[in-house]
Short mmCIF file of C-alpha atoms (C1' of nucleotides) in Angstrom, two decimals:
data_model
loop_
_atom_site.label_atom_id
_atom_site.label_comp_id
_atom_site.label_asym_id
_atom_site.label_seq_id
_atom_site.Cartn_x
_atom_site.Cartn_y
_atom_site.Cartn_z
CA MET Y 1 -12.10 -29.98 47.91
CA LYS Y 2 -8.58 -30.84 48.49
CA THR Y 3 -6.38 -27.85 48.20
CA TYR Y 4 -3.82 -27.65 45.17
CA ARG Y 5 -0.93 -26.70 47.55
CA GLN Y 6 0.19 -24.04 44.96
CA TYR Y 7 1.37 -20.69 45.89
CA CYS Y 8 -0.60 -19.11 43.11
CA ALA Y 9 -3.39 -16.73 43.33
CA LEU Y 10 -5.67 -18.74 40.90
CA ALA Y 11 -5.11 -21.93 42.71
CA ARG Y 12 -5.61 -20.57 46.02
CA GLY Y 13 -8.72 -18.91 44.79
CA LEU Y 14 -10.11 -22.15 43.33
CA ASP Y 15 -9.36 -23.87 46.74
CA LEU Y 16 -11.84 -21.80 48.21
CA VAL Y 17 -14.64 -21.55 45.29
CA GLY Y 18 -13.62 -24.22 42.94
CA ASP Y 19 -15.98 -26.89 44.43
CA ARG Y 20 -18.85 -28.02 42.52
CA TRP Y 21 -21.99 -25.75 43.22
CA THR Y 22 -20.07 -23.00 45.22
CA LEU Y 23 -20.09 -20.41 42.26
CA LEU Y 24 -23.56 -21.25 41.78
CA ILE Y 25 -24.54 -20.48 45.22
CA VAL Y 26 -22.61 -17.16 44.78
CA ARG Y 27 -24.79 -16.55 41.61
CA GLU Y 28 -27.81 -16.94 43.76
CA LEU Y 29 -26.67 -14.63 46.56
CA LEU Y 30 -25.31 -12.04 44.17
CA SER Y 31 -28.82 -12.05 42.28
CA LEU Y 32 -31.26 -12.37 45.09
CA GLY Y 33 -29.59 -10.78 47.83
CA GLU Y 34 -30.47 -12.28 51.44
CA CYS Y 35 -31.73 -15.72 50.95
CA ARG Y 36 -33.46 -18.47 52.96
CA TYR Y 37 -32.16 -22.10 52.67
CA SER Y 38 -35.24 -22.89 50.63
CA ASP Y 39 -34.74 -20.00 48.52
CA LEU Y 40 -31.28 -21.48 47.59
CA GLN Y 41 -32.90 -24.88 47.02
CA ARG Y 42 -35.38 -23.41 44.51
CA GLY Y 43 -32.69 -21.59 42.67
CA LEU Y 44 -30.17 -24.54 42.36
CA PRO Y 45 -32.39 -27.31 41.12
CA GLY Y 46 -30.42 -30.47 41.14
CA ILE Y 47 -28.29 -29.72 44.26
CA ALA Y 48 -28.65 -32.37 47.13
CA SER Y 49 -29.77 -30.98 50.29
CA ASN Y 50 -26.78 -32.31 52.26
CA LEU Y 51 -24.28 -30.84 49.74
CA LEU Y 52 -26.05 -27.45 50.05
CA ALA Y 53 -25.67 -27.36 53.84
CA GLN Y 54 -22.01 -28.51 53.50
CA ARG Y 55 -21.29 -25.74 51.03
CA LEU Y 56 -22.85 -23.10 53.11
CA ARG Y 57 -20.94 -24.18 56.14
CA GLU Y 58 -17.71 -24.27 54.17
CA MET Y 59 -18.33 -20.76 52.66
CA GLU Y 60 -19.40 -19.52 56.08
CA ASP Y 61 -15.99 -20.88 57.52
CA SER Y 62 -14.04 -19.22 54.60
CA GLY Y 63 -15.72 -15.86 55.19
CA LEU Y 64 -17.53 -15.75 52.05
CA VAL Y 65 -21.10 -16.05 53.53
CA ARG Y 66 -22.77 -14.70 56.66
CA ARG Y 67 -25.51 -16.51 58.38
CA THR Y 68 -28.01 -14.66 60.37
CA ALA Y 69 -30.94 -15.73 62.52
CA LEU Y 70 -34.47 -14.20 61.63
CA PRO Y 71 -36.94 -13.18 64.06
CA ARG Y 72 -39.76 -14.91 62.52
CA PRO Y 73 -40.80 -17.42 61.58
CA ALA Y 74 -38.87 -19.49 64.26
CA HIS Y 75 -35.99 -21.57 62.83
CA ALA Y 76 -35.68 -19.19 60.04
CA THR Y 77 -32.11 -18.42 58.91
CA ALA Y 78 -30.91 -15.81 56.23
CA PHE Y 79 -27.61 -16.33 54.26
CA THR Y 80 -25.96 -13.29 52.83
CA LEU Y 81 -22.55 -12.63 51.15
CA THR Y 82 -19.92 -11.03 53.02
CA ALA Y 83 -17.91 -8.23 51.19
CA ARG Y 84 -15.44 -10.80 50.60
CA GLY Y 85 -17.87 -13.12 48.79
CA ALA Y 86 -19.60 -10.03 46.98
CA ALA Y 87 -15.94 -9.33 45.45
CA LEU Y 88 -16.51 -12.46 43.39
CA GLN Y 89 -18.68 -10.37 41.11
CA GLY Y 90 -16.06 -9.72 38.80
CA VAL Y 91 -15.13 -13.52 38.37
CA VAL Y 92 -18.90 -14.15 37.96
CA ARG Y 93 -19.32 -11.34 35.38
CA GLU Y 94 -16.43 -12.72 33.23
CA PHE Y 95 -17.75 -16.26 33.53
CA VAL Y 96 -21.15 -14.98 32.29
CA LYS Y 97 -19.55 -13.13 29.49
CA TRP Y 98 -17.43 -16.12 28.48
CA GLY Y 99 -20.50 -18.57 28.80
CA ALA Y 100 -22.96 -16.50 26.86
CA PRO Y 101 -22.17 -18.02 23.62
CA LEU Y 102 -23.30 -21.38 25.14
CA MET Y 103 -26.68 -20.13 25.49
CA ALA Y 104 -27.29 -20.60 21.87
CA ALA Y 105 -27.53 -24.29 22.09
CA ASP Y 106 -30.93 -25.09 23.34
CA GLU Y 107 -30.62 -28.23 25.54
CA ALA Y 108 -34.50 -28.79 25.90
CA GLN Y 109 -33.94 -30.55 29.25
CA ASP Y 110 -32.10 -27.97 31.14
CA THR Y 111 -34.16 -26.33 33.78
CA PHE Y 112 -34.58 -22.58 33.82
CA ARG Y 113 -35.27 -19.88 36.54
CA ALA Y 114 -36.13 -16.42 35.23
CA HIS Y 115 -34.04 -14.79 38.04
CA TRP Y 116 -31.01 -16.36 36.66
CA LEU Y 117 -31.26 -13.56 33.93
CA MET Y 118 -30.50 -10.94 36.47
CA LEU Y 119 -26.66 -11.04 36.01
CA PRO Y 120 -26.89 -10.81 32.33
CA LEU Y 121 -29.54 -8.27 32.22
CA ARG Y 122 -27.68 -5.86 34.43
CA GLY Y 123 -25.33 -5.53 31.44
CA LEU Y 124 -27.94 -5.86 28.73
CA CYS Y 125 -30.54 -3.38 29.64
CA ARG Y 126 -30.55 0.45 28.63
CA ASP Y 127 -32.89 3.00 29.19
CA ASN Y 128 -33.57 4.08 25.54
CA GLU Y 129 -35.80 7.03 26.72
CA PRO Y 130 -33.59 8.90 29.27
CA HIS Y 131 -35.98 11.72 29.53
CA SER Y 132 -39.00 9.69 30.50
CA GLY Y 133 -40.10 8.80 34.11
CA ARG Y 134 -40.07 5.66 35.97
CA VAL Y 135 -41.36 2.26 34.77
CA VAL Y 136 -40.92 -1.12 35.85
CA VAL Y 137 -40.86 -4.27 33.66
CA ARG Y 138 -41.18 -7.58 35.17
CA VAL Y 139 -39.59 -10.58 33.63
CA GLY Y 140 -40.83 -13.79 34.81
CA THR Y 141 -43.38 -13.87 37.81
CA VAL Y 142 -43.42 -12.60 41.28
CA ASP Y 143 -42.16 -15.98 42.70
CA ASP Y 144 -39.26 -16.26 40.27
CA GLY Y 145 -38.21 -13.27 38.19
CA CYS Y 146 -36.89 -9.80 38.31
CA ASP Y 147 -38.12 -6.09 38.11
CA ILE Y 148 -36.39 -3.88 35.71
CA THR Y 149 -36.74 -0.28 36.69
CA ALA Y 150 -35.89 2.35 34.06
CA ASP Y 151 -35.95 5.96 35.45
CA SER Y 152 -34.39 8.91 33.66
CA GLY Y 153 -31.63 7.06 32.09
CA THR Y 154 -30.71 4.81 34.64
CA VAL Y 155 -31.69 1.04 34.83
CA HIS Y 156 -31.94 -1.21 37.91
CA VAL Y 157 -32.57 -4.95 37.97
CA ALA Y 158 -33.85 -6.32 41.39
CA PRO Y 159 -35.57 -9.59 42.16
CA SER Y 160 -39.32 -9.50 41.94
CA HIS Y 161 -41.04 -7.75 44.49
CA PRO Y 162 -44.74 -8.27 45.54
CA ALA Y 163 -45.28 -4.70 46.30
CA VAL Y 164 -43.97 -3.57 42.94
CA ASP Y 165 -46.94 -3.27 40.21
CA PRO Y 166 -44.95 -3.50 36.76
CA VAL Y 167 -46.50 -1.85 33.70
CA ALA Y 168 -45.36 -4.82 31.55
CA THR Y 169 -44.63 -8.38 32.34
CA VAL Y 170 -42.62 -10.61 29.99
CA THR Y 171 -42.92 -14.40 30.37
CA GLY Y 172 -42.21 -17.29 28.17
CA ASP Y 173 -39.78 -19.82 26.72
CA SER Y 174 -36.37 -19.32 28.05
CA ALA Y 175 -34.50 -19.21 24.80
CA ALA Y 176 -36.93 -16.73 23.34
CA LEU Y 177 -36.49 -14.42 26.38
CA VAL Y 178 -32.67 -14.54 25.90
CA ALA Y 179 -33.01 -13.89 22.18
CA LEU Y 180 -35.17 -10.93 22.91
CA PHE Y 181 -32.78 -9.37 25.22
CA THR Y 182 -29.76 -9.92 23.33
CA GLY Y 183 -31.54 -8.17 20.40
CA GLN Y 184 -31.82 -11.44 18.29
CA LEU Y 185 -35.47 -11.49 18.40
CA PRO Y 186 -37.33 -8.31 17.41
CA LEU Y 187 -40.06 -7.36 19.89
CA GLU Y 188 -42.58 -7.59 17.05
CA ALA Y 189 -41.69 -11.35 16.53
CA SER Y 190 -42.05 -12.09 19.93
CA SER Y 191 -45.64 -13.35 20.27
CA SER Y 192 -44.95 -16.00 17.57
CA SER Y 193 -41.94 -17.19 19.34
CA GLY Y 194 -43.14 -18.46 22.75
CA LEU Y 195 -43.08 -14.92 24.36
CA LEU Y 196 -45.90 -13.40 26.09
CA ILE Y 197 -45.76 -9.51 26.70
CA ASP Y 198 -48.40 -8.57 29.21
CA GLY Y 199 -49.11 -4.85 29.44
CA ASP Y 200 -47.22 -1.87 27.98
CA ALA Y 201 -45.07 -3.20 25.07
CA ALA Y 202 -43.37 0.34 24.72
CA ALA Y 203 -41.96 -0.11 28.30
CA VAL Y 204 -40.33 -3.32 27.25
CA ARG Y 205 -38.81 -1.67 23.98
CA ARG Y 206 -37.51 1.27 26.18
CA ILE Y 207 -35.17 -1.20 28.33
CA ILE Y 208 -34.04 -3.61 25.63
CA GLY Y 209 -30.39 -3.03 24.61
CA GLY Y 210 -30.99 -1.82 21.16
CA MET Y 211 -27.55 -2.48 19.55
CA PRO Y 212 -27.86 -4.79 16.53
CA THR Y 213 -26.09 -8.12 17.05
CA ALA Y 214 -22.60 -8.17 15.35
CA PRO Y 215 -21.81 -11.55 13.65
CA ASN Y 216 -19.87 -13.86 16.06
CA GLU Y 217 -20.38 -11.58 18.83
CA SER Y 218 -23.11 -11.81 21.35
CA PRO Y 219 -24.32 -8.46 23.11
CA LEU Y 220 -24.02 -10.58 26.18
CA ASN Y 221 -20.31 -9.94 25.67
CA ARG Y 222 -20.40 -6.30 26.35
CA SER Y 223 -19.05 -5.13 29.72
CA ALA Y 224 -21.68 -5.57 32.40
CA GLN Y 225 -20.47 -2.64 34.20
CA GLY Y 226 -21.49 0.06 31.55
CA GLY Y 227 -19.68 3.14 31.17
CA PRO Y 228 -17.23 4.13 28.38
CA THR Y 229 -15.73 0.69 28.12
CA LYS Y 230 -12.41 0.72 26.59
CA ASP Y 231 -12.77 -3.01 26.48
CA GLY Y 232 -11.11 -4.70 23.48
CA GLY Y 233 -13.54 -7.51 23.58
CA PRO Y 234 -12.33 -11.15 24.21
CA ARG Y 235 -8.74 -11.85 23.25
CA MET E 1 -18.10 -33.45 35.17
CA LYS E 2 -21.83 -33.99 35.28
CA THR E 3 -23.65 -31.17 33.72
CA TYR E 4 -25.81 -28.73 35.90
CA ARG E 5 -28.42 -28.89 33.37
CA GLN E 6 -29.34 -25.32 33.98
CA TYR E 7 -29.85 -22.76 31.24
CA CYS E 8 -27.60 -20.21 32.68
CA ALA E 9 -24.45 -18.92 31.13
CA LEU E 10 -22.36 -19.47 34.43
CA ALA E 11 -23.53 -22.87 34.84
CA ARG E 12 -22.90 -23.75 31.16
CA GLY E 13 -19.50 -22.31 31.57
CA LEU E 14 -18.83 -24.24 34.60
CA ASP E 15 -19.98 -27.43 32.73
CA LEU E 16 -16.90 -26.84 30.54
CA VAL E 17 -14.06 -25.46 32.92
CA GLY E 18 -15.56 -26.24 36.26
CA ASP E 19 -13.69 -29.61 36.77
CA ARG E 20 -10.81 -29.79 38.89
CA TRP E 21 -7.48 -28.83 37.27
CA THR E 22 -9.19 -27.39 34.12
CA LEU E 23 -8.46 -23.68 34.90
CA LEU E 24 -4.98 -24.44 36.04
CA ILE E 25 -4.24 -26.09 32.65
CA VAL E 26 -5.70 -22.89 31.07
CA ARG E 27 -3.42 -20.80 33.39
CA GLU E 28 -0.41 -22.78 32.18
CA LEU E 29 -1.38 -22.31 28.42
CA LEU E 30 -2.04 -18.80 28.90
CA SER E 31 1.21 -17.94 30.52
CA LEU E 32 3.56 -20.42 28.57
CA GLY E 33 1.83 -20.53 25.24
CA GLU E 34 2.51 -23.84 23.36
CA CYS E 35 3.16 -26.43 25.83
CA ARG E 36 4.31 -30.09 25.66
CA TYR E 37 2.58 -32.69 27.92
CA SER E 38 5.69 -32.75 30.12
CA ASP E 39 5.76 -28.85 30.38
CA LEU E 40 2.25 -29.09 31.67
CA GLN E 41 3.18 -31.78 34.24
CA ARG E 42 5.81 -29.45 35.40
CA GLY E 43 3.70 -26.56 35.81
CA LEU E 44 0.92 -28.51 37.47
CA PRO E 45 2.70 -30.31 40.41
CA GLY E 46 0.17 -32.71 42.02
CA ILE E 47 -1.72 -33.60 38.98
CA ALA E 48 -2.11 -37.36 38.31
CA SER E 49 -0.91 -38.24 34.79
CA ASN E 50 -4.19 -39.92 33.69
CA LEU E 51 -5.94 -36.81 34.99
CA LEU E 52 -3.94 -34.44 32.88
CA ALA E 53 -4.48 -36.66 29.76
CA GLN E 54 -8.26 -36.91 30.37
CA ARG E 55 -8.66 -33.13 30.97
CA LEU E 56 -6.68 -32.32 27.72
CA ARG E 57 -8.91 -34.74 25.77
CA GLU E 58 -12.01 -32.98 27.27
CA MET E 59 -10.71 -29.63 26.42
CA GLU E 60 -10.00 -30.67 23.04
CA ASP E 61 -13.42 -31.98 22.62
CA SER E 62 -14.99 -28.87 23.70
CA GLY E 63 -12.86 -26.65 21.59
CA LEU E 64 -10.62 -25.12 24.22
CA VAL E 65 -7.42 -26.69 23.33
CA ARG E 66 -5.81 -27.76 20.02
CA ARG E 67 -3.30 -30.49 19.59
CA THR E 68 -0.63 -30.54 17.04
CA ALA E 69 2.12 -32.88 16.06
CA LEU E 70 5.59 -31.62 16.61
CA PRO E 71 8.13 -32.55 13.85
CA ARG E 72 10.95 -33.77 16.28
CA PRO E 73 11.48 -35.36 18.64
CA ALA E 74 9.05 -38.17 17.14
CA HIS E 75 5.80 -38.53 19.03
CA ALA E 76 6.04 -35.09 20.46
CA THR E 77 2.93 -33.12 20.88
CA ALA E 78 2.02 -29.54 21.35
CA PHE E 79 -0.84 -28.16 23.28
CA THR E 80 -2.23 -24.66 22.51
CA LEU E 81 -5.34 -22.77 23.57
CA THR E 82 -7.77 -22.01 20.63
CA ALA E 83 -9.40 -18.57 20.56
CA ARG E 84 -12.13 -19.79 22.70
CA GLY E 85 -9.84 -21.20 25.13
CA ALA E 86 -7.79 -17.91 25.33
CA ALA E 87 -11.04 -15.99 25.89
CA LEU E 88 -10.89 -17.41 29.34
CA GLN E 89 -8.16 -14.72 30.00
CA GLY E 90 -10.86 -12.46 31.56
CA VAL E 91 -11.99 -15.08 33.81
CA VAL E 92 -8.60 -15.99 35.05
CA ARG E 93 -7.55 -12.27 35.29
CA GLU E 94 -10.52 -11.67 37.84
CA PHE E 95 -9.85 -14.83 39.59
CA VAL E 96 -6.22 -13.78 40.02
CA LYS E 97 -7.37 -10.46 41.50
CA TRP E 98 -9.78 -11.96 43.75
CA GLY E 99 -7.27 -14.43 44.87
CA ALA E 100 -4.38 -12.09 45.47
CA PRO E 101 -5.09 -11.29 49.23
CA LEU E 102 -4.70 -15.03 49.70
CA MET E 103 -1.25 -14.72 48.69
CA ALA E 104 -0.44 -13.04 52.20
CA ALA E 105 -0.87 -16.29 53.95
CA ASP E 106 2.29 -18.17 53.58
CA GLU E 107 1.77 -21.91 53.58
CA ALA E 108 5.21 -23.17 53.81
CA GLN E 109 4.41 -26.35 51.95
CA ASP E 110 2.91 -24.98 48.88
CA THR E 111 4.96 -25.48 45.84
CA PHE E 112 5.88 -22.62 43.76
CA ARG E 113 6.90 -22.05 40.08
CA ALA E 114 8.21 -18.66 39.15
CA HIS E 115 6.24 -18.62 35.83
CA TRP E 116 2.95 -18.57 37.98
CA LEU E 117 3.90 -14.95 38.57
CA MET E 118 3.53 -14.07 34.68
CA LEU E 119 -0.24 -13.35 34.83
CA PRO E 120 -0.04 -11.04 37.90
CA LEU E 121 3.07 -9.43 36.63
CA ARG E 122 1.40 -8.34 33.65
CA GLY E 123 -0.87 -6.06 35.65
CA LEU E 124 1.79 -5.15 38.22
CA CYS E 125 4.78 -4.16 36.17
CA ARG E 126 5.39 -0.58 34.81
CA ASP E 127 8.15 1.11 32.80
CA ASN E 128 9.34 3.74 35.25
CA GLU E 129 11.75 5.05 32.67
CA PRO E 130 9.69 5.47 29.58
CA HIS E 131 12.51 7.36 27.65
CA SER E 132 15.02 4.69 28.23
CA GLY E 133 15.86 1.74 25.81
CA ARG E 134 15.13 -1.85 26.00
CA VAL E 135 16.28 -3.98 29.23
CA VAL E 136 15.11 -7.45 30.31
CA VAL E 137 14.87 -8.58 33.74
CA ARG E 138 14.45 -12.20 34.41
CA VAL E 139 12.38 -13.41 37.30
CA GLY E 140 13.30 -17.13 38.20
CA THR E 141 15.62 -19.20 35.96
CA VAL E 142 15.78 -20.26 32.31
CA ASP E 143 13.87 -23.48 33.03
CA ASP E 144 11.13 -21.84 35.07
CA GLY E 145 10.65 -18.10 35.06
CA CYS E 146 9.87 -15.10 32.91
CA ASP E 147 11.50 -12.25 31.26
CA ILE E 148 10.19 -8.93 31.79
CA THR E 149 11.01 -6.47 28.82
CA ALA E 150 10.78 -2.77 29.27
CA ASP E 151 11.19 -0.57 26.37
CA SER E 152 10.39 3.09 25.92
CA GLY E 153 7.24 2.90 28.25
CA THR E 154 5.93 -0.53 27.28
CA VAL E 155 6.24 -3.65 29.23
CA HIS E 156 6.12 -7.32 28.06
CA VAL E 157 6.11 -10.32 30.07
CA ALA E 158 7.18 -13.66 28.28
CA PRO E 159 8.30 -17.02 29.39
CA SER E 160 11.99 -17.30 30.00
CA HIS E 161 14.00 -17.92 26.69
CA PRO E 162 17.44 -19.18 26.61
CA ALA E 163 18.34 -16.81 23.69
CA VAL E 164 17.49 -13.75 25.93
CA ASP E 165 20.35 -12.34 28.09
CA PRO E 166 18.81 -10.22 30.87
CA VAL E 167 20.62 -7.41 32.56
CA ALA E 168 19.28 -8.54 35.82
CA THR E 169 17.89 -11.68 37.25
CA VAL E 170 15.70 -11.86 40.40
CA THR E 171 15.55 -15.21 42.29
CA GLY E 172 14.58 -16.32 45.72
CA ASP E 173 11.87 -17.11 48.12
CA SER E 174 8.28 -17.09 46.65
CA ALA E 175 6.54 -14.97 49.37
CA ALA E 176 9.57 -12.29 49.01
CA LEU E 177 9.26 -12.09 45.26
CA VAL E 178 5.45 -11.44 45.79
CA ALA E 179 6.04 -8.87 48.11
CA LEU E 180 8.83 -7.20 46.06
CA PHE E 181 6.31 -6.97 43.05
CA THR E 182 3.51 -5.79 45.04
CA GLY E 183 5.55 -2.90 46.43
CA GLN E 184 5.27 -4.21 49.88
CA LEU E 185 9.17 -4.94 50.16
CA PRO E 186 11.42 -2.14 49.09
CA LEU E 187 14.09 -3.19 46.84
CA GLU E 188 16.93 -2.15 49.30
CA ALA E 189 15.41 -4.69 51.93
CA SER E 190 15.33 -7.43 49.45
CA SER E 191 18.81 -9.05 50.22
CA SER E 192 17.94 -9.48 53.71
CA SER E 193 14.47 -11.14 52.90
CA GLY E 194 15.49 -14.12 50.89
CA LEU E 195 15.81 -12.55 47.55
CA LEU E 196 18.78 -12.54 45.27
CA ILE E 197 19.18 -9.76 42.63
CA ASP E 198 21.95 -10.49 40.28
CA GLY E 199 23.02 -7.75 37.85
CA ASP E 200 21.51 -4.25 37.31
CA ALA E 201 19.34 -3.61 40.26
CA ALA E 202 18.23 -0.16 38.65
CA ALA E 203 16.67 -2.07 35.88
CA VAL E 204 14.64 -3.96 38.43
CA ARG E 205 13.51 -0.83 39.95
CA ARG E 206 12.54 0.29 36.56
CA ILE E 207 9.89 -2.29 36.22
CA ILE E 208 8.42 -2.40 39.72
CA GLY E 209 4.96 -1.08 40.01
CA GLY E 210 6.00 1.81 42.37
CA MET E 211 2.56 2.60 44.00
CA PRO E 212 2.46 2.51 47.65
CA THR E 213 0.00 -0.19 49.02
CA ALA E 214 -3.04 1.26 50.05
CA PRO E 215 -4.47 -0.31 53.24
CA ASN E 216 -6.91 -3.05 52.30
CA GLU E 217 -6.02 -3.07 48.81
CA SER E 218 -3.34 -5.21 47.28
CA PRO E 219 -1.71 -3.54 44.09
CA LEU E 220 -2.68 -6.87 42.34
CA ASN E 221 -6.28 -5.50 42.34
CA ARG E 222 -5.31 -2.96 39.85
CA SER E 223 -6.84 -3.65 36.57
CA ALA E 224 -4.59 -5.93 34.44
CA GLN E 225 -5.86 -4.22 31.17
CA GLY E 226 -4.96 -0.69 32.41
CA GLY E 227 -3.10 1.81 30.03
CA PRO E 228 -2.37 2.08 26.58
CA THR E 229 -0.32 -1.09 26.58
CA LYS E 230 -1.46 -2.92 23.43
CA ASP E 231 -0.78 -6.14 24.78
CA GLY E 232 -1.08 -8.92 22.31
CA GLY E 233 -1.96 -11.38 25.03
CA PRO E 234 0.17 -14.49 25.56
CA ARG E 235 2.90 -15.75 23.27
"C1'" DC K 1 12.32 -40.38 26.28
"C1'" DT K 2 7.35 -38.79 25.51
"C1'" DG K 3 2.66 -39.50 26.16
"C1'" DG K 4 -0.12 -41.86 27.75
"C1'" DA K 5 -3.40 -46.23 29.66
"C1'" DT K 6 -4.70 -49.38 33.56
"C1'" DC K 7 -5.68 -50.60 38.14
"C1'" DC K 8 -7.25 -49.60 42.65
"C1'" DG K 9 -8.31 -47.29 47.24
"C1'" DG K 10 -10.47 -43.28 49.43
"C1'" DG K 11 -13.35 -39.59 49.32
"C1'" DA K 12 -16.56 -36.34 47.24
"C1'" DA K 13 -21.08 -35.95 45.02
"C1'" DG K 14 -25.79 -37.60 44.25
"C1'" DA K 15 -30.26 -39.44 45.68
"C1'" DT K 16 -33.49 -40.13 49.18
"C1'" DA K 17 -35.61 -40.23 53.60
"C1'" DC K 18 -36.17 -38.66 57.84
"C1'" DT K 19 -36.25 -35.06 62.04
"C1'" DG K 20 -35.97 -30.90 65.76
"C1'" DC W 1 -37.95 -24.61 57.71
"C1'" DA W 2 -33.44 -26.13 57.84
"C1'" DG W 3 -30.91 -29.00 57.87
"C1'" DT W 4 -29.11 -34.57 59.30
"C1'" DA W 5 -28.47 -39.68 58.04
"C1'" DT W 6 -27.57 -42.97 55.21
"C1'" DC W 7 -26.45 -45.38 51.03
"C1'" DT W 8 -24.81 -45.49 46.43
"C1'" DT W 9 -22.16 -43.88 42.66
"C1'" DC W 10 -18.41 -42.07 40.43
"C1'" DC W 11 -14.41 -38.92 40.24
"C1'" DC W 12 -9.95 -38.10 41.93
"C1'" DG W 13 -5.25 -39.47 43.40
"C1'" DG W 14 -1.31 -42.45 43.32
"C1'" DA W 15 1.18 -45.93 41.70
"C1'" DT W 16 2.55 -48.79 37.96
"C1'" DC W 17 2.80 -50.24 33.41
"C1'" DC W 18 3.00 -49.71 28.30
"C1'" DA W 19 3.52 -48.30 23.26
"C1'" DG W 20 5.86 -45.70 19.67
#
DNA sequence: CTGGATCCGGGAAGATACTG
DNA sequence: CAGTATCTTCCCGGATCCAG
């Protein structure tokens, strides 16, 4: 992208990550961690192959991404965020918060990947049974999804891992998934709304952020960092 | 911009504000409040006239900007952020924090407007004499700058206003201004660093965030929301 | 004077095919 | 698997012109 040539922190930031697709690449690396080229392609439907290669090169040059060679298979490469790249988390988090209301509109032709829910889910999920032991709930599949681990009050959201055996798996329609985790769709109504809950439904209930949706405010707007938020909400 | 066609809050957010110049227009409206077309042109050096008009139309269509007719002069228009547009403050704030380290590199040919400092300054300034009465320090000029008001512990940063008579005015080299307010340039050294302080230097000292710069962390990285400042946002 | 519209050249993005 | 090559399309940038 052409630089704005403005001595301004916002403009200089946009000089680096304002290009089309760049922030979505950051989303993938922030969610999935270390990625192969083909992982990124799968997580970024619609991107042209040459563009992905070009962006990765630019991001490497500007110190946001690190490229490492994998031992096997041959010609395998891994892409990771540098500390500087990972520092974009705050930007992405605010963007997700701001964009949350846009998820209400259901453009049917939009593609969906279950692992895109990871970033919002990190702010949405709670352990409603802080005195119970470890359970894992999977959203999506092994190939595309995430494992939500609740353990004595803490919650962790990680990419689906084959070695993990979840006690419950939630799959189904994208809009219904969002509605479920934002509390707009009660768990009981899930089966009639394009959602399939396989396994221990109680485990699913345990991790769903239970707060009732205030009018005009999506739960996605809560701080994704947890803790005693003094946040005054969006201004 | 072409939509990403992804059912993801980040992607949908970028569909609306990911276009070139859009977030910089938000910066102007967030800093300055109500703006005329020509105000925006002055604050966005480098933008083509047609592009500014097109962006404003798009932002109006997507509910980020409101256009109102001014009584005089004839055919004068005012552009303002809607609540939804102003809600981008969090995104912009995080972007400014992330971009702060990029201000160290001094690309001499980058243009500079003093009012671009307003957003960072809202997080940077403190009232170091909470028991003193109201003083106003101007950074920049009446035409392009901001008035920093300290009053019994609170700080407000507003666009320069002709009716205001500051007790001190700080002007000078852009990099030196940044260094001064990030605490990297002591006030005493200012005169030899391309900075001109006109008036009551003690008032300037009063509002400068005094913390010594920790290694690897710019003071710009402090939360811009911090403290009990019931900041009502722009305007 | 303010707030645009119009035209055009260059370059970035998009689509697809191909390769070490 | 991880890209490159090539072609097309369309957005951006710069200049100029125009209506109220």
